[in-house]
Short mmCIF file of C-alpha atoms and ligand atoms in Angstrom, two decimals:
data_model
loop_
_atom_site.label_atom_id
_atom_site.label_comp_id
_atom_site.label_asym_id
_atom_site.label_seq_id
_atom_site.Cartn_x
_atom_site.Cartn_y
_atom_site.Cartn_z
CA UNK A 1 0.00 0.00 0.00
CA UNK A 2 1.40 3.41 -1.02
CA UNK A 3 1.62 6.14 1.61
CA UNK A 4 1.31 9.77 0.52
CA UNK A 5 1.96 12.81 2.74
CA UNK A 6 0.23 16.20 2.40
CA UNK A 7 -0.11 19.43 4.34
CA UNK A 8 -3.88 19.36 3.68
CA UNK A 9 -6.17 16.53 2.62
CA UNK A 10 -9.77 17.44 1.71
CA UNK A 11 -12.38 14.68 1.79
CA UNK A 12 -15.07 15.53 -0.77
CA UNK A 13 -14.73 17.68 -3.88
CA UNK A 14 -17.92 19.79 -3.74
CA UNK A 15 -18.51 23.52 -3.04
CA UNK A 16 -17.07 23.20 0.50
CA UNK A 17 -13.75 21.94 -0.89
CA UNK A 18 -12.61 24.37 -3.57
CA UNK A 19 -11.96 27.64 -1.71
CA UNK A 20 -9.91 25.99 1.06
CA UNK A 21 -8.00 23.66 -1.30
CA UNK A 22 -7.09 26.54 -3.65
CA UNK A 23 -6.16 29.02 -0.90
CA UNK A 24 -3.88 26.53 0.90
CA UNK A 25 -2.24 25.49 -2.38
CA UNK A 26 -1.67 29.17 -3.28
CA UNK A 27 0.03 29.57 0.11
CA UNK A 28 2.47 26.81 -0.89
CA UNK A 29 0.88 23.86 0.93
CA UNK A 30 0.78 20.41 -0.63
CA UNK A 31 -2.90 19.58 -1.06
CA UNK A 32 -4.91 16.57 -2.14
CA UNK A 33 -8.65 16.27 -2.77
CA UNK A 34 -10.22 12.84 -2.33
CA UNK A 35 -13.54 12.47 -4.19
CA UNK A 36 -15.53 9.26 -4.50
CA UNK A 37 -17.98 10.60 -7.09
CA UNK A 38 -17.81 13.53 -9.47
CA UNK A 39 -15.59 16.52 -8.77
CA UNK A 40 -17.90 19.48 -8.07
CA UNK A 41 -20.28 17.63 -5.74
CA UNK A 42 -24.06 17.91 -5.64
CA UNK A 43 -24.58 21.54 -6.69
CA UNK A 44 -23.38 21.38 -10.31
CA UNK A 45 -24.29 17.72 -10.99
CA UNK A 46 -27.45 16.78 -9.09
CA UNK A 47 -28.55 19.94 -7.28
CA UNK A 48 -28.79 23.69 -7.92
CA UNK A 49 -27.58 23.86 -11.50
CA UNK A 50 -29.40 21.03 -13.32
CA UNK A 51 -32.55 21.99 -11.43
CA UNK A 52 -32.30 25.63 -12.52
CA UNK A 53 -31.54 24.76 -16.15
CA UNK A 54 -34.64 22.54 -16.24
CA UNK A 55 -36.62 25.38 -14.70
CA UNK A 56 -35.87 27.81 -17.55
CA UNK A 57 -38.58 26.44 -19.87
CA UNK A 58 -40.92 25.92 -16.89
CA UNK A 59 -40.53 29.62 -15.99
CA UNK A 60 -41.22 30.61 -19.61
CA UNK A 61 -44.40 28.51 -19.60
CA UNK A 62 -45.60 30.13 -16.36
CA UNK A 63 -44.87 33.60 -17.70
CA UNK A 64 -46.73 32.83 -20.94
CA UNK A 65 -49.75 31.57 -18.99
CA UNK A 66 -49.86 34.77 -16.95
CA UNK A 67 -49.78 36.86 -20.13
CA UNK A 68 -52.41 34.83 -21.99
CA UNK A 69 -55.12 37.23 -23.12
CA UNK A 70 -52.83 40.17 -22.34
CA UNK A 71 -51.14 40.25 -25.71
CA UNK A 72 -49.48 36.84 -25.83
CA UNK A 73 -51.13 34.26 -28.06
CA UNK A 74 -50.41 30.52 -28.13
CA UNK A 75 -48.93 28.40 -25.37
CA UNK A 76 -45.29 27.26 -25.29
CA UNK A 77 -44.84 23.56 -24.59
CA UNK A 78 -41.98 22.19 -22.48
CA UNK A 79 -40.01 19.49 -24.28
CA UNK A 80 -38.50 17.41 -21.46
CA UNK A 81 -36.05 15.34 -23.57
CA UNK A 82 -34.66 18.57 -25.09
CA UNK A 83 -34.55 20.18 -21.63
CA UNK A 84 -32.60 17.16 -20.35
CA UNK A 85 -30.16 17.37 -23.27
CA UNK A 86 -29.63 21.12 -22.65
CA UNK A 87 -29.06 20.40 -18.94
CA UNK A 88 -26.30 17.91 -19.75
CA UNK A 89 -24.41 20.66 -21.62
CA UNK A 90 -24.02 22.32 -18.21
CA UNK A 91 -23.40 19.28 -16.02
CA UNK A 92 -21.03 17.21 -18.15
CA UNK A 93 -18.17 19.75 -18.51
CA UNK A 94 -17.89 20.49 -14.76
CA UNK A 95 -15.84 17.52 -13.49
CA UNK A 96 -13.30 17.57 -16.37
CA UNK A 97 -12.92 21.35 -15.99
CA UNK A 98 -12.30 21.05 -12.25
CA UNK A 99 -9.82 18.18 -12.78
CA UNK A 100 -7.88 20.41 -15.19
CA UNK A 101 -8.02 23.40 -12.84
CA UNK A 102 -6.74 21.37 -9.87
CA UNK A 103 -3.98 19.78 -11.99
CA UNK A 104 -2.87 23.23 -13.20
CA UNK A 105 -2.65 24.44 -9.61
CA UNK A 106 -0.74 21.37 -8.44
CA UNK A 107 -3.59 20.00 -6.32
CA UNK A 108 -3.63 16.18 -6.44
CA UNK A 109 -7.00 14.49 -6.95
CA UNK A 110 -7.57 10.93 -5.75
CA UNK A 111 -10.69 9.16 -6.99
CA UNK A 112 -11.62 6.99 -4.00
CA UNK A 113 -13.85 6.85 -0.94
CA UNK A 114 -11.84 8.04 2.06
CA UNK A 115 -12.11 6.88 5.66
CA UNK A 116 -10.09 7.88 8.72
CA UNK A 117 -7.72 5.29 10.17
CA UNK A 118 -6.29 7.67 12.79
CA UNK A 119 -6.37 11.34 13.88
CA UNK A 120 -4.36 12.46 10.81
CA UNK A 121 -4.41 9.41 8.54
CA UNK A 122 -6.85 8.27 5.91
CA UNK A 123 -7.32 5.25 3.73
CA UNK A 124 -8.39 6.06 0.17
CA UNK A 125 -8.65 2.96 -2.01
CA UNK A 126 -5.18 1.38 -2.12
CA UNK A 127 -3.48 4.46 -0.66
CA UNK A 128 -2.75 5.68 2.83
CA UNK A 129 -2.78 9.46 3.25
CA UNK A 130 -0.95 11.18 6.07
CA UNK A 131 -1.98 14.82 6.38
CA UNK A 132 -1.05 17.56 8.82
CA UNK A 133 -4.56 19.01 8.45
CA UNK A 134 -7.77 17.41 7.16
CA UNK A 135 -10.91 19.16 5.91
CA UNK A 136 -14.08 17.08 5.98
CA UNK A 137 -16.35 18.29 3.15
CA UNK A 138 -18.39 15.15 2.48
CA UNK A 139 -21.81 16.82 2.11
CA UNK A 140 -25.16 15.18 2.78
CA UNK A 141 -27.13 12.28 1.39
CA UNK A 142 -30.73 11.15 0.96
CA UNK A 143 -32.89 10.35 3.98
CA UNK A 144 -33.05 6.64 4.81
CA UNK A 145 -36.41 4.90 5.08
CA UNK A 146 -37.11 1.29 5.92
CA UNK A 147 -40.83 0.89 5.05
CA UNK A 148 -41.87 -2.03 2.79
CA UNK A 149 -41.22 -1.22 -0.87
CA UNK A 150 -38.56 1.40 -0.09
CA UNK A 151 -36.64 0.12 -3.13
CA UNK A 152 -39.30 1.85 -5.30
CA UNK A 153 -38.42 5.25 -3.82
CA UNK A 154 -36.33 7.29 -6.28
CA UNK A 155 -33.96 10.11 -5.30
CA UNK A 156 -33.82 13.72 -6.47
CA UNK A 157 -30.75 12.64 -8.48
CA UNK A 158 -32.95 10.16 -10.37
CA UNK A 159 -35.60 12.83 -10.97
CA UNK A 160 -33.11 15.38 -12.32
CA UNK A 161 -31.61 12.76 -14.65
CA UNK A 162 -34.95 11.63 -16.13
CA UNK A 163 -34.89 11.23 -19.92
CA UNK A 164 -38.71 11.39 -20.00
CA UNK A 165 -41.09 12.90 -17.44
CA UNK A 166 -43.55 10.41 -15.88
CA UNK A 167 -47.22 11.42 -15.73
CA UNK A 168 -47.85 11.02 -11.96
CA UNK A 169 -45.15 11.86 -9.40
CA UNK A 170 -45.33 11.75 -5.61
CA UNK A 171 -42.77 13.70 -3.56
CA UNK A 172 -42.21 12.37 -0.05
CA UNK A 173 -41.28 15.39 2.10
CA UNK A 174 -42.45 18.97 2.40
CA UNK A 175 -39.29 21.05 2.13
CA UNK A 176 -37.11 22.67 -0.52
CA UNK A 177 -36.70 19.65 -2.79
CA UNK A 178 -40.36 18.56 -2.69
CA UNK A 179 -41.74 22.02 -3.53
CA UNK A 180 -39.19 22.92 -6.19
CA UNK A 181 -39.35 19.62 -8.03
CA UNK A 182 -43.16 19.39 -7.74
CA UNK A 183 -43.49 22.86 -9.31
CA UNK A 184 -41.06 21.90 -12.06
CA UNK A 185 -42.88 18.63 -12.76
CA UNK A 186 -46.31 20.29 -12.75
CA UNK A 187 -45.20 23.09 -15.08
CA UNK A 188 -44.01 20.39 -17.49
CA UNK A 189 -47.34 18.57 -17.45
CA UNK A 190 -47.00 15.94 -14.69
CA UNK A 191 -49.55 15.45 -11.91
CA UNK A 192 -47.55 16.11 -8.75
CA UNK A 193 -48.41 15.35 -5.12
CA UNK A 194 -46.46 16.50 -2.06
CA UNK A 195 -46.81 14.17 0.93
CA UNK A 196 -45.30 15.26 4.20
CA UNK A 197 -45.50 13.59 7.58
CA UNK A 198 -45.69 16.78 9.65
CA UNK A 199 -48.46 19.33 10.14
CA UNK A 200 -46.66 22.11 8.23
CA UNK A 201 -44.61 22.48 5.06
CA UNK A 202 -41.52 24.60 4.48
CA UNK A 203 -40.89 25.18 8.17
CA UNK A 204 -37.79 27.28 7.53
CA UNK A 205 -39.93 30.03 5.94
CA UNK A 206 -42.45 32.49 7.41
CA UNK A 207 -45.75 30.69 7.98
CA UNK A 208 -47.93 33.44 6.44
CA UNK A 209 -46.01 33.47 3.17
CA UNK A 210 -45.89 29.67 3.14
CA UNK A 211 -49.71 29.64 3.40
CA UNK A 212 -49.90 31.89 0.32
CA UNK A 213 -47.41 29.71 -1.56
CA UNK A 214 -49.26 26.52 -0.63
CA UNK A 215 -52.47 28.08 -2.01
CA UNK A 216 -50.64 29.00 -5.24
CA UNK A 217 -49.19 25.48 -5.37
CA UNK A 218 -52.64 23.91 -5.07
CA UNK A 219 -54.00 26.34 -7.68
CA UNK A 220 -51.41 24.91 -10.08
CA UNK A 221 -52.96 21.48 -9.56
CA UNK A 222 -50.33 20.17 -7.11
CA UNK A 223 -51.86 18.34 -4.15
CA UNK A 224 -50.21 19.20 -0.81
CA UNK A 225 -51.03 16.64 1.87
CA UNK A 226 -49.85 17.25 5.43
CA UNK A 227 -49.84 14.61 8.20
CA UNK A 228 -49.34 11.90 5.57
CA UNK A 229 -46.42 9.64 6.48
CA UNK A 230 -45.73 7.01 3.82
CA UNK A 231 -46.04 3.50 5.24
CA UNK A 232 -45.40 1.41 2.11
CA UNK A 233 -44.92 1.50 -1.64
CA UNK A 234 -46.20 -1.37 -3.77
CA UNK A 235 -45.44 -2.09 -7.39
CA UNK A 236 -48.74 -2.83 -9.14
CA UNK A 237 -49.54 -3.58 -12.76
CA UNK A 238 -50.45 0.07 -13.55
CA UNK A 239 -47.58 1.59 -11.60
CA UNK A 240 -46.80 2.31 -7.95
CA UNK A 241 -49.21 2.53 -5.05
CA UNK A 242 -47.94 4.89 -2.32
CA UNK A 243 -49.91 4.46 0.87
CA UNK A 244 -50.09 5.43 4.51
CA UNK A 245 -52.72 6.09 7.18
CA UNK A 246 -55.87 7.17 5.31
CA UNK A 247 -54.37 7.55 1.86
CA UNK A 248 -53.43 5.44 -1.13
CA UNK A 249 -52.09 7.10 -4.28
CA UNK A 250 -51.33 5.75 -7.73
CA UNK A 251 -48.03 7.04 -9.12
CA UNK A 252 -45.45 6.40 -11.80
CA UNK A 253 -42.61 7.71 -9.64
CA UNK A 254 -42.12 8.39 -5.92
CA UNK A 255 -39.26 10.71 -4.98
CA UNK A 256 -37.51 10.88 -1.62
CA UNK A 257 -37.52 14.57 -0.65
CA UNK A 258 -37.50 14.09 3.11
CA UNK A 259 -34.32 15.95 4.07
CA UNK A 260 -30.60 15.36 3.61
CA UNK A 261 -28.65 14.07 6.62
CA UNK A 262 -24.83 14.48 6.68
CA UNK A 263 -22.95 11.74 4.81
CA UNK A 264 -20.89 10.44 7.73
CA UNK A 265 -21.48 6.65 7.56
CA UNK A 266 -18.27 4.73 6.92
CA UNK A 267 -16.07 7.80 7.39
CA UNK A 268 -14.35 6.33 10.44
CA UNK A 269 -14.83 9.45 12.57
CA UNK A 270 -14.30 7.39 15.72
CA UNK A 271 -10.77 6.43 14.55
CA UNK A 272 -9.96 10.13 14.27
CA UNK A 273 -11.68 11.13 17.51
CA UNK A 274 -13.97 13.53 15.61
CA UNK A 275 -17.24 14.22 17.47
CA UNK A 276 -20.48 14.32 15.50
CA UNK A 277 -24.22 14.02 16.04
CA UNK A 278 -27.00 13.08 13.62
CA UNK A 279 -27.06 16.78 12.67
CA UNK A 280 -23.43 16.72 11.55
CA UNK A 281 -19.85 17.28 12.66
CA UNK A 282 -19.52 19.30 15.86
CA UNK A 283 -17.22 22.28 15.39
CA UNK A 284 -16.29 25.49 17.17
CA UNK A 285 -16.88 28.90 15.58
CA UNK A 286 -13.63 28.53 13.61
CA UNK A 287 -15.10 25.35 12.07
CA UNK A 288 -12.51 23.19 13.81
CA UNK A 289 -13.56 19.85 15.28
CA UNK A 290 -14.15 20.30 19.01
CA UNK A 291 -12.33 17.01 19.67
CA UNK A 292 -9.56 16.87 17.03
CA UNK A 293 -7.77 20.20 16.42
CA UNK A 294 -6.22 19.02 13.13
CA UNK A 295 -9.62 18.42 11.56
CA UNK A 296 -11.95 21.11 10.20
CA UNK A 297 -15.31 20.70 8.49
CA UNK A 298 -17.38 22.75 6.04
CA UNK A 299 -20.59 22.47 4.02
CA UNK A 300 -23.58 20.19 4.36
CA UNK A 301 -21.76 17.74 6.68
CA UNK A 302 -21.61 20.40 9.42
CA UNK A 303 -24.02 20.76 12.28
CA UNK A 304 -24.97 24.26 11.08
CA UNK A 305 -28.11 26.30 10.39
CA UNK A 306 -27.86 26.25 6.56
CA UNK A 307 -27.03 23.60 3.95
CA UNK A 308 -26.60 25.76 0.86
CA UNK A 309 -23.94 26.28 -1.78
CA UNK A 310 -23.09 29.87 -0.72
CA UNK A 311 -22.74 28.81 2.93
CA UNK A 312 -20.53 25.83 1.94
CA UNK A 313 -18.35 28.30 0.03
CA UNK A 314 -18.27 30.76 2.96
CA UNK A 315 -17.38 27.99 5.42
CA UNK A 316 -14.58 26.75 3.16
CA UNK A 317 -13.13 30.29 3.04
CA UNK A 318 -13.33 30.54 6.84
CA UNK A 319 -11.51 27.19 7.19
CA UNK A 320 -8.80 28.46 4.82
CA UNK A 321 -8.31 31.65 6.83
CA UNK A 322 -7.97 29.66 10.06
CA UNK A 323 -5.59 27.11 8.55
CA UNK A 324 -3.43 29.88 7.11
CA UNK A 325 -3.03 31.71 10.42
CA UNK A 326 -5.81 34.33 10.48
CA UNK A 327 -8.17 33.31 13.28
CA UNK A 328 -11.66 33.85 11.83
CA UNK A 329 -15.04 33.06 13.35
CA UNK A 330 -17.86 32.05 11.03
CA UNK A 331 -20.39 34.86 10.57
CA UNK A 332 -23.52 33.85 8.68
CA UNK A 333 -25.30 37.20 9.16
CA UNK A 334 -27.42 38.06 6.15
CA UNK A 335 -27.58 34.57 4.62
CA UNK A 336 -30.43 34.57 2.10
CA UNK A 337 -32.50 31.51 1.13
CA UNK A 338 -34.56 31.22 -2.03
CA UNK A 339 -37.09 28.58 -2.93
CA UNK A 340 -37.39 28.32 -6.71
CA UNK A 341 -41.12 27.77 -7.07
CA UNK A 342 -43.68 29.68 -9.17
CA UNK A 343 -43.61 32.30 -7.79
CA UNK A 344 -40.35 32.06 -5.84
CA UNK A 345 -40.23 32.54 -2.08
CA UNK A 346 -37.15 34.14 -0.51
CA UNK A 347 -36.10 35.11 2.97
CA UNK A 348 -33.28 36.56 4.99
CA UNK A 349 -32.94 36.82 8.75
CA UNK A 350 -35.65 35.94 11.26
CA UNK A 351 -39.25 34.89 10.71
CA UNK A 352 -42.02 36.54 12.72
CA UNK A 353 -42.25 33.36 14.81
CA UNK A 354 -38.47 33.56 15.49
CA UNK A 355 -38.86 37.17 16.71
CA UNK A 356 -41.71 36.17 18.99
CA UNK A 357 -39.81 33.15 20.35
CA UNK A 358 -36.83 35.40 21.14
CA UNK A 359 -38.99 38.10 22.70
CA UNK A 360 -37.74 40.69 20.19
CA UNK A 361 -39.72 43.86 19.60
CA UNK A 362 -40.42 44.37 15.90
CA UNK A 363 -42.32 46.57 13.49
CA UNK A 364 -44.01 44.48 10.83
CA UNK A 365 -44.79 45.81 7.37
CA UNK A 366 -46.68 43.81 4.78
CA UNK A 367 -46.93 44.82 1.14
CA UNK A 368 -48.99 43.42 -1.72
CA UNK A 369 -46.60 42.94 -4.63
CA UNK A 370 -49.36 41.67 -6.90
CA UNK A 371 -50.99 45.09 -6.60
CA UNK A 372 -47.88 46.86 -7.93
CA UNK A 373 -46.90 47.75 -11.45
CA UNK A 374 -43.86 45.43 -12.14
CA UNK A 375 -45.88 42.36 -11.15
CA UNK A 376 -49.17 43.52 -12.68
CA UNK A 377 -47.60 44.13 -16.10
CA UNK A 378 -46.57 40.43 -16.12
CA UNK A 379 -50.05 39.29 -15.12
CA UNK A 380 -48.75 37.99 -11.76
CA UNK A 381 -51.53 37.46 -9.24
CA UNK A 382 -49.52 36.07 -6.32
CA UNK A 383 -47.10 38.32 -4.45
CA UNK A 384 -46.57 39.48 -0.90
CA UNK A 385 -43.80 40.72 1.36
CA UNK A 386 -43.37 40.88 5.09
CA UNK A 387 -40.51 42.78 6.69
CA UNK A 388 -39.57 42.91 10.35
CA UNK A 389 -37.56 45.87 11.62
CA UNK A 390 -36.34 46.76 15.09
CA UNK A 391 -38.27 49.77 16.51
CA UNK A 392 -35.19 50.74 18.55
CA UNK A 393 -32.55 51.24 15.86
CA UNK A 394 -34.25 50.52 12.49
CA UNK A 395 -32.17 47.32 12.17
CA UNK A 396 -33.57 44.78 9.67
CA UNK A 397 -34.53 41.65 11.60
CA UNK A 398 -36.04 39.68 8.73
CA UNK A 399 -37.45 39.97 5.23
CA UNK A 400 -39.77 37.56 3.41
CA UNK A 401 -40.72 38.01 -0.23
CA UNK A 402 -43.06 35.88 -2.34
CA UNK A 403 -43.35 36.82 -6.00
CA UNK A 404 -41.61 37.19 -9.32
CA UNK A 405 -37.94 38.26 -8.77
CA UNK A 406 -38.04 37.49 -5.03
CA UNK A 407 -34.81 35.49 -5.37
CA UNK A 408 -33.01 38.57 -6.74
CA UNK A 409 -34.64 41.14 -4.43
CA UNK A 410 -33.54 39.19 -1.38
CA UNK A 411 -29.89 39.62 -2.42
CA UNK A 412 -30.26 43.37 -1.91
CA UNK A 413 -31.75 42.84 1.55
CA UNK A 414 -29.03 40.28 2.36
CA UNK A 415 -26.34 42.81 1.49
CA UNK A 416 -27.99 45.42 3.72
CA UNK A 417 -28.22 42.94 6.61
CA UNK A 418 -24.65 41.72 6.20
CA UNK A 419 -23.35 45.29 6.16
CA UNK A 420 -25.61 46.19 9.10
CA UNK A 421 -27.36 48.92 7.12
CA UNK A 422 -30.63 50.21 8.59
CA UNK A 423 -33.96 49.71 6.82
CA UNK A 424 -33.84 53.42 5.93
CA UNK A 425 -31.01 52.59 3.48
CA UNK A 426 -33.55 50.56 1.47
CA UNK A 427 -36.30 53.15 1.87
CA UNK A 428 -34.01 55.93 0.69
CA UNK A 429 -32.19 54.06 -2.10
CA UNK A 430 -32.45 55.34 -5.65
CA UNK A 431 -33.63 52.36 -7.69
CA UNK A 432 -34.13 51.92 -11.43
CA UNK A 433 -37.76 52.36 -12.48
CA UNK A 434 -39.96 50.48 -13.27
CA UNK A 435 -38.25 47.45 -11.72
CA UNK A 436 -39.22 45.16 -8.88
CA UNK A 437 -36.26 46.57 -6.91
CA UNK A 438 -37.82 50.04 -6.98
CA UNK A 439 -40.54 48.68 -4.72
CA UNK A 440 -38.10 47.73 -1.95
CA UNK A 441 -38.76 51.25 -0.61
CA UNK A 442 -42.38 50.28 0.01
CA UNK A 443 -41.57 46.87 1.46
CA UNK A 444 -39.69 48.44 4.44
C1 FAD B 1 -31.96 18.75 -5.54
C2 FAD B 1 -31.11 19.78 -4.83
C3 FAD B 1 -31.21 21.11 -5.20
C4 FAD B 1 -30.43 22.06 -4.54
N1 FAD B 1 -30.58 23.37 -4.91
C5 FAD B 1 -29.85 24.33 -4.28
C6 FAD B 1 -29.97 25.70 -4.66
O1 FAD B 1 -30.73 26.05 -5.56
N2 FAD B 1 -29.20 26.61 -4.02
C7 FAD B 1 -28.33 26.25 -3.01
O2 FAD B 1 -27.64 27.12 -2.47
N3 FAD B 1 -28.21 24.95 -2.62
C8 FAD B 1 -28.95 24.00 -3.23
N4 FAD B 1 -28.80 22.68 -2.87
C9 FAD B 1 -27.84 22.36 -1.78
C10 FAD B 1 -26.40 22.36 -2.32
O3 FAD B 1 -26.30 21.52 -3.44
C11 FAD B 1 -25.47 21.89 -1.20
O4 FAD B 1 -25.66 22.74 -0.07
C12 FAD B 1 -24.01 21.93 -1.61
O5 FAD B 1 -23.74 21.11 -2.72
C13 FAD B 1 -23.15 21.47 -0.42
O6 FAD B 1 -21.80 21.40 -0.78
P1 FAD B 1 -20.81 20.40 -0.02
O7 FAD B 1 -19.46 20.60 -0.64
O8 FAD B 1 -20.96 20.56 1.44
O9 FAD B 1 -21.36 18.95 -0.32
P2 FAD B 1 -21.58 18.16 -1.70
O10 FAD B 1 -21.91 19.08 -2.80
O11 FAD B 1 -22.55 17.09 -1.34
O12 FAD B 1 -20.15 17.51 -2.00
C14 FAD B 1 -19.62 16.51 -1.17
C15 FAD B 1 -18.77 15.60 -2.01
O13 FAD B 1 -18.09 14.69 -1.15
C16 FAD B 1 -18.01 13.42 -1.78
N5 FAD B 1 -17.83 12.42 -0.71
C17 FAD B 1 -18.70 12.10 0.28
N6 FAD B 1 -18.15 11.18 1.11
C18 FAD B 1 -16.90 10.95 0.65
C19 FAD B 1 -15.84 10.11 1.08
N7 FAD B 1 -15.94 9.37 2.20
N8 FAD B 1 -14.71 10.09 0.35
C20 FAD B 1 -14.58 10.84 -0.75
N9 FAD B 1 -15.55 11.66 -1.21
C21 FAD B 1 -16.69 11.72 -0.51
C22 FAD B 1 -19.32 13.30 -2.53
O14 FAD B 1 -19.20 12.39 -3.61
C23 FAD B 1 -19.55 14.75 -3.01
O15 FAD B 1 -19.05 14.96 -4.31
C24 FAD B 1 -29.55 21.69 -3.50
C25 FAD B 1 -29.43 20.34 -3.14
C26 FAD B 1 -30.21 19.40 -3.79
C27 FAD B 1 -30.09 17.96 -3.39
N1 NAD B 2 -33.26 26.46 -3.34
C1 NAD B 2 -32.38 25.96 -2.48
O1 NAD B 2 -31.55 26.68 -1.94
C2 NAD B 2 -32.39 24.49 -2.14
C3 NAD B 2 -33.09 23.60 -2.94
C4 NAD B 2 -33.05 22.25 -2.59
C5 NAD B 2 -32.35 21.84 -1.47
N2 NAD B 2 -31.69 22.75 -0.72
C6 NAD B 2 -30.94 22.34 0.49
O2 NAD B 2 -30.98 20.95 0.63
C7 NAD B 2 -31.56 20.61 1.89
C8 NAD B 2 -32.36 19.36 1.74
O3 NAD B 2 -33.59 19.63 1.06
P1 NAD B 2 -34.86 18.76 1.42
O4 NAD B 2 -36.03 19.36 0.76
O5 NAD B 2 -34.55 17.34 1.20
O6 NAD B 2 -34.95 18.94 2.99
P2 NAD B 2 -35.76 19.96 3.91
O7 NAD B 2 -35.13 19.86 5.24
O8 NAD B 2 -35.93 21.28 3.27
O9 NAD B 2 -37.21 19.30 3.98
C9 NAD B 2 -37.41 17.99 4.40
C10 NAD B 2 -38.89 17.78 4.51
O10 NAD B 2 -39.17 16.41 4.64
C11 NAD B 2 -40.09 16.24 5.69
N3 NAD B 2 -39.89 14.90 6.24
C12 NAD B 2 -38.90 14.50 7.07
N4 NAD B 2 -39.05 13.19 7.34
C13 NAD B 2 -40.15 12.76 6.65
C14 NAD B 2 -40.82 11.53 6.53
N5 NAD B 2 -40.41 10.46 7.21
N6 NAD B 2 -41.90 11.47 5.72
C15 NAD B 2 -42.34 12.56 5.06
N7 NAD B 2 -41.75 13.77 5.15
C16 NAD B 2 -40.67 13.86 5.93
C17 NAD B 2 -39.79 17.37 6.64
O11 NAD B 2 -40.89 17.64 7.49
C18 NAD B 2 -39.53 18.49 5.67
O12 NAD B 2 -40.73 19.08 5.23
C19 NAD B 2 -32.40 21.82 2.27
O13 NAD B 2 -32.56 21.93 3.65
C20 NAD B 2 -31.59 22.95 1.72
O14 NAD B 2 -30.61 23.32 2.65
C21 NAD B 2 -31.71 24.06 -1.04
#
């Protein structure tokens, strides 16, 4: 067995890997990245990017429907096989490009599944790696179920790689993946059902805006069923039968969208003395393992409040700063989240329920986007915002936007929150007219 020695070994080659691997290599460290799948991780291959490419035609269809009778004649028709082919033009070049980039920089890439054999040693295929520092960036994986017929449950990876869209699709779960993929499927002609076991969907978002989005979701023909835990899936002659207490649904595909736990099984954390819980690796605010000072972690495998590409990137940069001698605490202030439904829902900061739970005083302002020119001219009928501002110092506590362009508008709010600008900065901004952004002044 060959033994290789590095200053830094990174386990996992996704968004949480790149910034730290590149920064340490630029500082003269020897660096290796160990990746068991495709370089680039979930985001460019089976997550954000393929999903958003597929959504392009779906967005065009929704826009055309809203403008029907308002000057747009005819209805565009999504062509799933062509959408899938277009998507591959984005996904397929990523891993070869990254391999070339790492080679050019002198970062070694090992294609193997890594596991710790000691505090600073790893086994990766036939090789032993000894590293002075190790970054765990292994991401998350699909929720495990053990009900009868679980083998019929597909993953979001399977859905995003479909060559042809099935007619009836059930999404098990009521979070980001279930809502986004159900909207995509419905816009492309499938009958979609969202089944979640709890009594609320999209818990991360503000309940009032979620209620409006759920109504819009149902108006699109998507069934949203709460309190519906799946108990079994049976393969029948006409397709699948997805059932649980009080329900039984015929489907051509059932997709696991029930959350993504950290991918820690088989990683040998106990051999390295790295503490973790079911929520992920336990770190201090410098993203260093609380039990092994030579190990850091970043991205979806962390026990952290967000599991997003921008936060994986931020965490990787914070790890790099700490490894390279600039003590840096993670600061996630002003992290925006966007749910890419029709219309999109975006948020930054606290929900109203968070403010109440923390006993924070707040001034709430609600604004009807659908009653404003940029949304009306597009025939949009669903839109709302809720902002929460401190009465003491005009600090923005939270912002929630449902409507066309919400995912872009929230970036402006996120910048203001990250730079600790008061809400008056948004009220007094000079914005291009007639854009959605112009209306930020009325939202605060
Ligand atoms: C369907 C879907 C849509 C999404 N959409 C968005 C979105 O629109 N916006 C957004 O911000 N986020 C989105 N996300 C989340 C985003 O993709 C993740 O937050 C991000 O990819 C996390 O990066 P990471 O580097 O932590 O993990 P990953 O991207 O999961 O990368 C981890 C890598 O580690 C490798 N690995 C794991 N274990 C080992 C091992 N033992 N040895 C070697 N290699 C290993 C894996 O193969 C993988 O390549 C989406 C996720 C999904 C599933
Ligand atoms: N637009 C984006 O930024 C985006 C898109 C997709 C995913 N993501 C990231 O990926 C993560 C994973 O997404 P996700 O949608 O899988 O998880 P999620 O945490 O958003 O939602 C999981 C849902 O599944 C439900 N659930 C849990 N166990 C269940 C069970 N046994 N039966 C039925 N329902 C069950 C939960 O109540 C919840 O509604 C997200 O939290 C997010 O960080 C982000």
